[in-house]
GROMACS .gro file of C-alpha atoms in nm:
model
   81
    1UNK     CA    1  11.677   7.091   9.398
    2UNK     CA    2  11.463   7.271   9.181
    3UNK     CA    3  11.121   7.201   9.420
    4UNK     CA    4  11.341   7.297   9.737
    5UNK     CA    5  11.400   7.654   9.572
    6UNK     CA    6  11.042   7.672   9.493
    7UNK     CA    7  10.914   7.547   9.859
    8UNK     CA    8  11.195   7.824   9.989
    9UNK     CA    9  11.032   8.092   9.748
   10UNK     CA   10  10.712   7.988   9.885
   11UNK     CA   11  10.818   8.091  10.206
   12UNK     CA   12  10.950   8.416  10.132
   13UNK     CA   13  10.594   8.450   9.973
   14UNK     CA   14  10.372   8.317  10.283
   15UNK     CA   15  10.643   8.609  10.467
   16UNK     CA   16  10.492   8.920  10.273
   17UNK     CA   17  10.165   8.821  10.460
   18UNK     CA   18  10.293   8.784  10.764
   19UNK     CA   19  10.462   9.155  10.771
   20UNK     CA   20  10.169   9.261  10.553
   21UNK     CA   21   9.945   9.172  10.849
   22UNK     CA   22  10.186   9.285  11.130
   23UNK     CA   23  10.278   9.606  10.924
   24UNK     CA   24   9.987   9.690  10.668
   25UNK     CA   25   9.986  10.052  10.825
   26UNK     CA   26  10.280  10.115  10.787
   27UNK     CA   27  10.335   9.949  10.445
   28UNK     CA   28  10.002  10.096  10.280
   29UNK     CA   29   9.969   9.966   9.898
   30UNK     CA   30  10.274   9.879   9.860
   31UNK     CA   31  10.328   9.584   9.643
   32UNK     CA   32  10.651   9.347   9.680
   33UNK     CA   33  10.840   9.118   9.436
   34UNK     CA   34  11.077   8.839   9.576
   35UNK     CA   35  11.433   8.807   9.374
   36UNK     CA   36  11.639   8.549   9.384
   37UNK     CA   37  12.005   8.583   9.456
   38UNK     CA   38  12.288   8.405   9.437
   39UNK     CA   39  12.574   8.415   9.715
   40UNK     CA   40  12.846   8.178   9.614
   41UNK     CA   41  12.970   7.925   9.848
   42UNK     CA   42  12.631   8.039  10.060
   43UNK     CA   43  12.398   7.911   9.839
   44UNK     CA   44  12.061   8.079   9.644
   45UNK     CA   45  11.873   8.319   9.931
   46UNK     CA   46  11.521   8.544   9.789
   47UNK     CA   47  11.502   8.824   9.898
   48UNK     CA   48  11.187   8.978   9.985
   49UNK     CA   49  11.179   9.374   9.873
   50UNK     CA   50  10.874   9.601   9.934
   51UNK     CA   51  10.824   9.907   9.690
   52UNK     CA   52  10.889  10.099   9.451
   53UNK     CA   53  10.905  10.409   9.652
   54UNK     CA   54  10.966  10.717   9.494
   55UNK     CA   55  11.280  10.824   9.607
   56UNK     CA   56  11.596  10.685   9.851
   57UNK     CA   57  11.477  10.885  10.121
   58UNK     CA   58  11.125  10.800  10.110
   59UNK     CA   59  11.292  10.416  10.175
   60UNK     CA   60  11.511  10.498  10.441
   61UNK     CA   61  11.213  10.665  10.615
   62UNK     CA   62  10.965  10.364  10.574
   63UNK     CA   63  11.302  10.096  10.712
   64UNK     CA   64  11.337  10.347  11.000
   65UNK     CA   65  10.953  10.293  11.077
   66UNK     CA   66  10.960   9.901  11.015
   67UNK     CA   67  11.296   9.875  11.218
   68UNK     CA   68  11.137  10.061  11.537
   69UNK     CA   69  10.852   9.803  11.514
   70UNK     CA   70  11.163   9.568  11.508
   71UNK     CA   71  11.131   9.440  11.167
   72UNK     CA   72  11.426   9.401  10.954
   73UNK     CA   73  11.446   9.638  10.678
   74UNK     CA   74  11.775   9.748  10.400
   75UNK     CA   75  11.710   9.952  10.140
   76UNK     CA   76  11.752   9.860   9.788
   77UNK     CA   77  11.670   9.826   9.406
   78UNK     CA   78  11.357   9.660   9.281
   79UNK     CA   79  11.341   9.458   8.950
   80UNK     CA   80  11.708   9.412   8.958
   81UNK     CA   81  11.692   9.079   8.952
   0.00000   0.00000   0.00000
């Protein structure tokens, strides 16, 4: 179980490159962390989050960019675990 977490970490991984590459204008500098989270009867999903930014609406303004270039993007918290 353990390796399939890390081979689906991986992925989220090998994922910040792809966007980097479709997005890296848009995205700049920013670094990323991937957190995993657990969702009950769902199972253990990582999350891929792109940041810090400096304030809430900063955020919302970089999803609305990334979601008109039809990428997902939600706002959240960074090193929360």
């Amino acid at each position: 179980r353990r390796q399939r977490q890390m081979c689906i970490r991986d992925r989220a991984e090998s994922g910040w490159l792809q966007i980097k590459r479709a997005h890296g204008k848009v995205l700049g500098a920013l670094d990323h962390e991937v957190s995993k989270v657990r969702l009950g009867s769902k199972g253990t999903y990582y999350r891929l989050k792109v940041g810090p930014l400096p304030s809430v609406t900063q955020a919302k303004s970089l999803c609305s960019q990334l979601k008109k270039r039809r990428q997902f993007c939600d706002t959240t918290v960074m090193n929360d675990g």
